[in-house]
Short mmCIF file of C-alpha atoms in Angstrom, two decimals:
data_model
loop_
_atom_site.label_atom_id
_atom_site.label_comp_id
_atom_site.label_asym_id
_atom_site.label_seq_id
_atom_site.Cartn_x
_atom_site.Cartn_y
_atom_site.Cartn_z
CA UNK A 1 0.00 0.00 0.00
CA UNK A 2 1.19 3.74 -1.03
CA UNK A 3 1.24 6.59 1.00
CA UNK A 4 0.63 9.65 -1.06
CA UNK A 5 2.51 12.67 0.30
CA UNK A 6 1.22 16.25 -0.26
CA UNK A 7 2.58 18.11 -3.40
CA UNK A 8 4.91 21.06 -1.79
CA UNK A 9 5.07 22.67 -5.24
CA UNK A 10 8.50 22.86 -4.58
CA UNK A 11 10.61 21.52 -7.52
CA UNK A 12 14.16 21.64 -8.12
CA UNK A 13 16.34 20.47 -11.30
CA UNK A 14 17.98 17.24 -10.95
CA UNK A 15 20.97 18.58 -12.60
CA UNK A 16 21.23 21.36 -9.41
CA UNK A 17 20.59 18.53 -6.95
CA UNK A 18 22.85 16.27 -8.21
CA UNK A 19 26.18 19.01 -8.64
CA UNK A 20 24.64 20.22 -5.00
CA UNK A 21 24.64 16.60 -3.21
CA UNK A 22 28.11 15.50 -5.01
CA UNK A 23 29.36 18.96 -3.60
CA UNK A 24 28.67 18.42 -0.05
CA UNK A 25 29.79 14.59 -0.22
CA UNK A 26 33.57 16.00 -1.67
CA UNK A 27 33.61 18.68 0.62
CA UNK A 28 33.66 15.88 3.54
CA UNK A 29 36.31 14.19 1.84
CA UNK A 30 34.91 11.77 -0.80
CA UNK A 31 37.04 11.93 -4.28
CA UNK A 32 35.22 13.18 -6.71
CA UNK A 33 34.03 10.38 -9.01
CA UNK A 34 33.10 8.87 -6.36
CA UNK A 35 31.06 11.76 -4.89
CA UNK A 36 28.97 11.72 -7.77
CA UNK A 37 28.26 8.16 -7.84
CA UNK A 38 26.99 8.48 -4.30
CA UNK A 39 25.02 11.50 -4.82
CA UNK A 40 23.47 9.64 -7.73
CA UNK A 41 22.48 6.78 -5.48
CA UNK A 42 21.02 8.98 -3.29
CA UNK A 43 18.64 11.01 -5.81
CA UNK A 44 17.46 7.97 -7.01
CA UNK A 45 15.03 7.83 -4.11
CA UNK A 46 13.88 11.44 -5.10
CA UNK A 47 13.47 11.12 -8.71
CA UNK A 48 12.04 8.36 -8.69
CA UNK A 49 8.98 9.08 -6.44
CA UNK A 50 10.51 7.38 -3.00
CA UNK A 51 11.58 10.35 -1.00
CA UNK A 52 11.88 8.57 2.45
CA UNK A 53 14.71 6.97 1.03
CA UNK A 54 16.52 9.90 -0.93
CA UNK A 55 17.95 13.67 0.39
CA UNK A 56 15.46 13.50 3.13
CA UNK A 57 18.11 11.17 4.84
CA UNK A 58 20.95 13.15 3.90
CA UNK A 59 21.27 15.49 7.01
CA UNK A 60 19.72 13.41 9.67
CA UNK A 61 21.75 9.78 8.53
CA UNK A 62 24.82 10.39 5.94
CA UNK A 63 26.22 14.02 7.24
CA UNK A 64 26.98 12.27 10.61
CA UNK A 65 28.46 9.13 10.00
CA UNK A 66 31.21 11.19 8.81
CA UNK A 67 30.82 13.52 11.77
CA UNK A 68 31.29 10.95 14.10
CA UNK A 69 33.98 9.20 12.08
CA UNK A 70 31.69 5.96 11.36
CA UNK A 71 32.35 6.42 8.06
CA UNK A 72 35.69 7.01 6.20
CA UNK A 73 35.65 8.77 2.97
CA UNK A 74 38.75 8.14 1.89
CA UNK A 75 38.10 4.61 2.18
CA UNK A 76 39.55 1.72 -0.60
CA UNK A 77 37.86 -1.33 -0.09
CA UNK A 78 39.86 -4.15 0.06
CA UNK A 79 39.62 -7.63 -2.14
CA UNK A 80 40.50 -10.14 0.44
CA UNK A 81 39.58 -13.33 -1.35
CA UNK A 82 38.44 -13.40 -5.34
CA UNK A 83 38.17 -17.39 -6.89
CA UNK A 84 36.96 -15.77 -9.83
CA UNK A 85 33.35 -16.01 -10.26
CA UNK A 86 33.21 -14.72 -6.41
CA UNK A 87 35.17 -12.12 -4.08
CA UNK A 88 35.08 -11.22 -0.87
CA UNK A 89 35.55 -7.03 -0.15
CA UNK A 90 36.07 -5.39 3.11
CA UNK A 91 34.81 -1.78 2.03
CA UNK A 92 36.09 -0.32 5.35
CA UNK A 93 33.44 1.99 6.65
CA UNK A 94 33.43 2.82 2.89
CA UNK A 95 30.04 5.64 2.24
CA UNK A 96 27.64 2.70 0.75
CA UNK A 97 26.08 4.61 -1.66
CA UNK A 98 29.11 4.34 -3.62
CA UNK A 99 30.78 1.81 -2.08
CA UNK A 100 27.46 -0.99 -2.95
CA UNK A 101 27.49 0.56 -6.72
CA UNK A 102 31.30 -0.25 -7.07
CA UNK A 103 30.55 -3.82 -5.82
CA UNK A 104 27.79 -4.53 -8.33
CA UNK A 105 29.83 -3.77 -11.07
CA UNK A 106 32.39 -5.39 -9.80
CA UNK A 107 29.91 -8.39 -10.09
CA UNK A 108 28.95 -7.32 -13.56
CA UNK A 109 32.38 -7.62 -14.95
CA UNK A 110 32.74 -11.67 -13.20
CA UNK A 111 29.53 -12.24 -14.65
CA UNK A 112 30.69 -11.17 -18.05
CA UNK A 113 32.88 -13.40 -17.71
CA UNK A 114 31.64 -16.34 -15.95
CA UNK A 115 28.36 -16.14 -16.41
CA UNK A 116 27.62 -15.19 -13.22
CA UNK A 117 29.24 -12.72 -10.30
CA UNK A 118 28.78 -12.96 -6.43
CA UNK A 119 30.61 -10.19 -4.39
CA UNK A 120 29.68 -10.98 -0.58
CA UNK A 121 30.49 -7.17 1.36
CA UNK A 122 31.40 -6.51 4.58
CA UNK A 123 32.38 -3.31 6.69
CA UNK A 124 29.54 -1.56 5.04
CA UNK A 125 27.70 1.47 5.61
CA UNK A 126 23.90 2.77 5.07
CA UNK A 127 23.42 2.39 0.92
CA UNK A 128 20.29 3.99 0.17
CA UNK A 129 17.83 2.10 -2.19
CA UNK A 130 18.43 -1.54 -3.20
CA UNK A 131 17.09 -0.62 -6.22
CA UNK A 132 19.26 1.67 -7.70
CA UNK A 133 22.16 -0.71 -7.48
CA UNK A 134 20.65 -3.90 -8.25
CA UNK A 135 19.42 -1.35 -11.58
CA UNK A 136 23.13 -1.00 -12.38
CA UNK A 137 23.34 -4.69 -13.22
CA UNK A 138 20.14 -4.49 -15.41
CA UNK A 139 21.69 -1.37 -17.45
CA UNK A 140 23.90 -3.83 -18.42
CA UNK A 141 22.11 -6.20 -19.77
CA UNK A 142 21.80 -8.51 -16.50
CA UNK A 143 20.15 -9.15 -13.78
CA UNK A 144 20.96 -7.87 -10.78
CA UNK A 145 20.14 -8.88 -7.02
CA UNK A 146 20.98 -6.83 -4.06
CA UNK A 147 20.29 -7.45 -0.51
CA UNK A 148 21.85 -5.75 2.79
CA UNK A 149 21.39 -6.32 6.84
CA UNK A 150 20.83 -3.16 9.02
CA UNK A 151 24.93 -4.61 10.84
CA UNK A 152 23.85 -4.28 14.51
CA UNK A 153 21.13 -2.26 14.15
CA UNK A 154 17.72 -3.81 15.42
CA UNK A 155 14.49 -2.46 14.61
CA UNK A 156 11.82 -5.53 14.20
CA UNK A 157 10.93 -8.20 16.42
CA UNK A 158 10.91 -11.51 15.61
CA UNK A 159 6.96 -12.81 15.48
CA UNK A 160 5.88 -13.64 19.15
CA UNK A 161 8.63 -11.79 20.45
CA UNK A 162 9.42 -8.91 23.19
CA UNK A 163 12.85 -7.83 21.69
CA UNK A 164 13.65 -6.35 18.35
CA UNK A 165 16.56 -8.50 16.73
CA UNK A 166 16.59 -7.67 13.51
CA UNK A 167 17.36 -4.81 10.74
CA UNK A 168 14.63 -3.90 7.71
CA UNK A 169 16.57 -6.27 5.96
CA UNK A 170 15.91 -4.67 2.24
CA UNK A 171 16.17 -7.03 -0.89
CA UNK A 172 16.04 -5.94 -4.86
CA UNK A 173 16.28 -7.63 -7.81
CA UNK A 174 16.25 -5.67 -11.02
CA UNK A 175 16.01 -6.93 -15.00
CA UNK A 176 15.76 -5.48 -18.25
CA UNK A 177 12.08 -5.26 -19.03
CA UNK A 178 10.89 -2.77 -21.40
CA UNK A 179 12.81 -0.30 -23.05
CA UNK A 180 13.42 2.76 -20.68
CA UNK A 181 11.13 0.71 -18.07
CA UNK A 182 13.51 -1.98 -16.42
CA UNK A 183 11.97 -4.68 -13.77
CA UNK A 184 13.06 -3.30 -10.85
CA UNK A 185 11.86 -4.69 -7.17
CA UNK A 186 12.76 -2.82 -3.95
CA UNK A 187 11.33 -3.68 -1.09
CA UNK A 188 12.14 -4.00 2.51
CA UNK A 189 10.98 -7.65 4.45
CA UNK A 190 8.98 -5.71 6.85
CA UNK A 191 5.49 -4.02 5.65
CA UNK A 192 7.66 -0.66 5.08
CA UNK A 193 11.05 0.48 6.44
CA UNK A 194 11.48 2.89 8.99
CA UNK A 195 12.07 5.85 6.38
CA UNK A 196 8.15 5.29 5.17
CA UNK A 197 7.21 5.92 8.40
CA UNK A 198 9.25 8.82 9.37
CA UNK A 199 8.43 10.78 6.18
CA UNK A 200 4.31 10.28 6.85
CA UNK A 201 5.28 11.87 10.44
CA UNK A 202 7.17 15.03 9.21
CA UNK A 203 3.83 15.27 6.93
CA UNK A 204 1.80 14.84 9.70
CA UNK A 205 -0.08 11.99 7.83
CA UNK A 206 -1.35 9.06 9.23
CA UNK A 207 -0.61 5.59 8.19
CA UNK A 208 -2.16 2.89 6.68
CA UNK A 209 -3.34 0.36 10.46
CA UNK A 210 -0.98 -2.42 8.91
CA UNK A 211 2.40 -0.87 9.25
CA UNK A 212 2.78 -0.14 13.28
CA UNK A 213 1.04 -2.36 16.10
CA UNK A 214 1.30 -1.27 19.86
CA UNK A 215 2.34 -3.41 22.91
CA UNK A 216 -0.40 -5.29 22.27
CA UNK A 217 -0.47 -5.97 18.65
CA UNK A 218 -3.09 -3.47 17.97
CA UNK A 219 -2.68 -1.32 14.53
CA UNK A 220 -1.30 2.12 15.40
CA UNK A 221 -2.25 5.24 12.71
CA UNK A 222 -0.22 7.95 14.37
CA UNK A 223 3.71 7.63 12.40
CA UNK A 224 5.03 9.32 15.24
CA UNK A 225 4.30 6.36 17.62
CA UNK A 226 7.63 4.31 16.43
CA UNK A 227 10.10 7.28 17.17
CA UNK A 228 8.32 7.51 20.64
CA UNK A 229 8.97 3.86 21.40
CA UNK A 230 5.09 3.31 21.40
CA UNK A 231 4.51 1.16 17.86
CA UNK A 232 6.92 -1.27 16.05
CA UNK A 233 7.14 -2.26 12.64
CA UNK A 234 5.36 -5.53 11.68
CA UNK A 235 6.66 -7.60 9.20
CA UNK A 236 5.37 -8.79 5.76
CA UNK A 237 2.22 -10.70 5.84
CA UNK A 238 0.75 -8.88 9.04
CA UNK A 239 0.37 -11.64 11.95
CA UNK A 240 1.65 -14.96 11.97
CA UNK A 241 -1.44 -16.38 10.74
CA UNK A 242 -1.68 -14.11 7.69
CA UNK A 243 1.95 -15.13 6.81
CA UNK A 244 4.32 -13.10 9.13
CA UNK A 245 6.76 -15.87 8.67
CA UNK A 246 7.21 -15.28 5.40
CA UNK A 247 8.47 -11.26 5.98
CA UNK A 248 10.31 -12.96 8.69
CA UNK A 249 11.91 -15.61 6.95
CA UNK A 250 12.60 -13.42 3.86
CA UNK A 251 14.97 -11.26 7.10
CA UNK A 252 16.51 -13.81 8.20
CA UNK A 253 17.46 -15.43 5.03
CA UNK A 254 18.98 -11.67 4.17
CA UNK A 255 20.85 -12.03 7.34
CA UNK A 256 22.37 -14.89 6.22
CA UNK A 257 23.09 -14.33 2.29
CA UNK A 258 24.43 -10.69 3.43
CA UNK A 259 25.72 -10.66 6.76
CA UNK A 260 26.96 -14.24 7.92
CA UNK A 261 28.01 -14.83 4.60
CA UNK A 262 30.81 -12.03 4.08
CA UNK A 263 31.52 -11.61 7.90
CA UNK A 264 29.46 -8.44 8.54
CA UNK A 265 27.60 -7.54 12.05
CA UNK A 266 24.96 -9.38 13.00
CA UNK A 267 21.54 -8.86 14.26
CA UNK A 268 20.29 -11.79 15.70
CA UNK A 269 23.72 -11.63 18.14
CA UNK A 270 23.72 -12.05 22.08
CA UNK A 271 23.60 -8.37 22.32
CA UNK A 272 20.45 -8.39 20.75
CA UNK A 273 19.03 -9.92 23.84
CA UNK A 274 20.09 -6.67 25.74
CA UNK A 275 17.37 -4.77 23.96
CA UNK A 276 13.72 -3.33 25.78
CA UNK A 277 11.62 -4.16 23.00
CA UNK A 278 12.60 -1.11 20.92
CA UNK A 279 15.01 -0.33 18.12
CA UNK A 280 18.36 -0.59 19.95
CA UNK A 281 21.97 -1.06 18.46
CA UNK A 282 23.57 0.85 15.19
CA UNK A 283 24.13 0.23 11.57
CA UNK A 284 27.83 -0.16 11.80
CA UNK A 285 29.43 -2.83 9.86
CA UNK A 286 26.55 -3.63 7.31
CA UNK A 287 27.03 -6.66 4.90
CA UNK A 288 25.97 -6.86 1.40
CA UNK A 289 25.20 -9.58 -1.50
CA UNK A 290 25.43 -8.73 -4.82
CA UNK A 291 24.84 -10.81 -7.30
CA UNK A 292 25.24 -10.25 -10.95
CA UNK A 293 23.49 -12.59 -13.59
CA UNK A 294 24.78 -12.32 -17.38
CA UNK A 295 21.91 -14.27 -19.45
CA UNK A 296 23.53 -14.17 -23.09
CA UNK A 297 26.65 -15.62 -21.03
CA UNK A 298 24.48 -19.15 -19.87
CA UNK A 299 22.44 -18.80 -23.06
CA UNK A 300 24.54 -19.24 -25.81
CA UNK A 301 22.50 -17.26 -29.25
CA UNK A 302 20.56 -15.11 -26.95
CA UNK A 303 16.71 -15.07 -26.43
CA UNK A 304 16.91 -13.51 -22.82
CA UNK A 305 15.72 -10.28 -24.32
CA UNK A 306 13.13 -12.02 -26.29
CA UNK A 307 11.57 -13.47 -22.80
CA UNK A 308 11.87 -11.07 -20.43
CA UNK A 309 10.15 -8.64 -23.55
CA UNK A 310 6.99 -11.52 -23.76
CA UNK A 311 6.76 -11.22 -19.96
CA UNK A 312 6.51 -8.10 -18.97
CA UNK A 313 4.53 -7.05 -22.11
CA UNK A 314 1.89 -9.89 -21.37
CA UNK A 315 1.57 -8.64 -18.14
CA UNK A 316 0.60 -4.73 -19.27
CA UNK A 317 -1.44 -6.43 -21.50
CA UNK A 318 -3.65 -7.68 -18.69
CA UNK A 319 -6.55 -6.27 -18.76
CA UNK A 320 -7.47 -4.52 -15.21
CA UNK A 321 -10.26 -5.78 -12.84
CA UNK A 322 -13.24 -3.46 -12.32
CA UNK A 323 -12.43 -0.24 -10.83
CA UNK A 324 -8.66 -0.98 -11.15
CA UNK A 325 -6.03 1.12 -13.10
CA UNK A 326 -3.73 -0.94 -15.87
CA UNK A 327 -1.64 -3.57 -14.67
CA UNK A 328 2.28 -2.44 -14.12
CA UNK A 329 5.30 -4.13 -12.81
CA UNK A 330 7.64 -3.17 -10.23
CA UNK A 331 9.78 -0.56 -11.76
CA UNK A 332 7.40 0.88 -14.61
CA UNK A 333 5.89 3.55 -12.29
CA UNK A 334 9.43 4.66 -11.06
CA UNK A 335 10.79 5.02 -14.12
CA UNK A 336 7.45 7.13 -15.49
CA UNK A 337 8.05 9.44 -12.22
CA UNK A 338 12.06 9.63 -13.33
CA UNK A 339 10.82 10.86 -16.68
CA UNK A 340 8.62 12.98 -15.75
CA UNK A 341 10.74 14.77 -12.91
CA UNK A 342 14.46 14.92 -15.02
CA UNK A 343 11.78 17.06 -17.31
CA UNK A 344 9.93 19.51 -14.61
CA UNK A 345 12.24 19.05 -11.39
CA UNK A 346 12.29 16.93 -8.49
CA UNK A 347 9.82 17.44 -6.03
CA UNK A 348 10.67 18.27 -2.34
CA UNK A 349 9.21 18.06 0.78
CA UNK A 350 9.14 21.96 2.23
CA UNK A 351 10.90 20.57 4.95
CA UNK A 352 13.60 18.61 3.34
CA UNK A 353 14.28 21.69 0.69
CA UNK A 354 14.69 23.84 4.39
CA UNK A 355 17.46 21.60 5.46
CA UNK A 356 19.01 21.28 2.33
CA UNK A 357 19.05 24.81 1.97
CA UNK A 358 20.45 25.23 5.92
CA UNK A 359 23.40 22.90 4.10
CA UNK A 360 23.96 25.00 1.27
CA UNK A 361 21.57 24.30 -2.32
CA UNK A 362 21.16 27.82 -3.76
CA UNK A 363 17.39 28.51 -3.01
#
């Protein structure tokens, strides 16, 4: 379920936002290419309709991490086992938003090659949406797949518990579709991640009753609730008998493929069992998995683009049930937003446009 946000009429080009953003990222030390490639990861979330995840976040979550040093932006990530196919890469406190772009085409070039390219991350920080990485892989022809823990950072609760143990646990995978509209799913493994939430309460909206539940399991409305310690996030699926497990189990098997896997913090640790039933711990030391899939490479003559160009246009072809819109994919409506916002600006919460303002974009 959406949550529509109210239309500040504020709009700003995307070519000022994205020579503002790469600005303030160099001016805290990140070289420049890389600057931009962050700064691009971050927009994403703006143009492409998903604010909570985009310059709304870059104040309040990526300023401080270098403030307080969790972050290094002069960071090299480190290689410290390749077989081929696979590698293993420390990024070192690395900014993600760059640092998870490098490592997916990193997997692009082994899948090139092999077929197929698996680069498990560790030392990681906050990367911004899934999406726009995994959508690297599928710019190239491939598909990509992208999931990250929250390191030791514990926001949901396993179902039936009292303690929160694990992260938002976010999972993409991305494919060419149609042209200029790529496949593109980005989704967290509980109903919506905490950024959802946090943007309705700056609007002062309420929430749909399936995203926060009180002490008692009972749907909570007011977004606020969660940063008060009065609401947590439920997972996918609702309550265990409407399929909680599955959200769960999606989580945990993110925890694994991204976390245990390259080495990373985890979130189901002892120290998890130190928590009060609210979000305790920090997202230090995330872990990544990238995977890159080359389908010409396994398919000798081709016929991936053939497919994936049957599937996706069957399914626009459905026709809608009554009262419905047209069927889309995951992806389509993104990439119509992108379109539509490179051409009349990117539209900005008044209060985000205040704060990026406070850090310098000419008003």
């Amino acid at each position: 379920m959406s949550l529509t946000l109210p239309d500040t009429g504020i709009r700003v080009p995307y070519a000022d936002l994205l020579a503002f953003t790469t600005r303030v990222f160099h001016d805290r030390g990140v070289p420049a290419a890389r600057a931009e490639t962050a700064a691009t990861a971050l927009l994403h979330g703006d143009l492409h309709g998903l604010g909570s995840h985009g310059l709304a976040n870059l104040r309040p979550l990526y300023l401080p991490l270098f403030d307080t040093g969790r972050c290094d932006p002069a960071a090299e990530p480190e290689v410290v086992r390749d077989t081929g196919p696979a590698a293993v890469v420390d990024a070192g406190t690395a900014l993600g938003l760059w640092a998870a772009t490098e490592a997916v085409e990193l997997a692009a070039d082994k899948a090139r090659e092999h077929g197929v390219g698996l680069v498990s991350v560790r030392g990681g920080t906050h990367f911004g949406c899934a999406g726009h990485h995994a959508a690297v892989a599928a710019a190239r022809g491939m598909i990509g797949v992208v999931a990250s823990n929250c390191g030791g950072q514990r926001i949901a609760r396993p179902p039936g518990g009292a303690v929160a143990m694990l992260g938002t646990n976010p999972l993409s995978v991305a494919a060419p579709a149609l042209p200029d509209r790529p496949f593109v799913l980005d989704m967290s493994t509980t109903v919506v991640p905490t950024g959802r939430i946090r943007a309705a309460a700056r609007a002062g909206e309420a929430i749909p009753g399936g995203w926060l539940a009180d002490e008692q399991g009972r749907p909570v409305t007011d977004p606020a609730a969660f940063d008060r310690g009065e609401a947590h996030l439920r997972w996918l699926g609702g309550d265990p008998e409407t399929g909680a497990y599955k959200g769960f189990g999606l989580a945990l098997a993110v925890e694994l493929l991204a976390a245990a896997l390259s080495g990373a913090a985890l979130g189901p640790a002892p120290a998890a069992l130190e928590g009060d039933g609210g979000p305790h711990g920090t997202d230090d030391d995330i872990g990544y998995l990238v995977l890159a899939i080359a389908p010409e490479t396994l398919r000798p003559g081709g016929g991936f683009a053939a497919i994936t160009g049957t599937v996706f246009g069957t399914l626009l072809d459905c026709p809608p049930a009554a009262g419905a819109d047209v069927v889309r994919y995951p992806g389509w409506l993104e990439a119509e937003r992108a379109a539509a916002h490179r051409r009349s600006g990117v539209p900005l919460a008044r209060d985000v446009h205040e704060d990026l303002v406070a850090t310098g974009l000419p008003r």
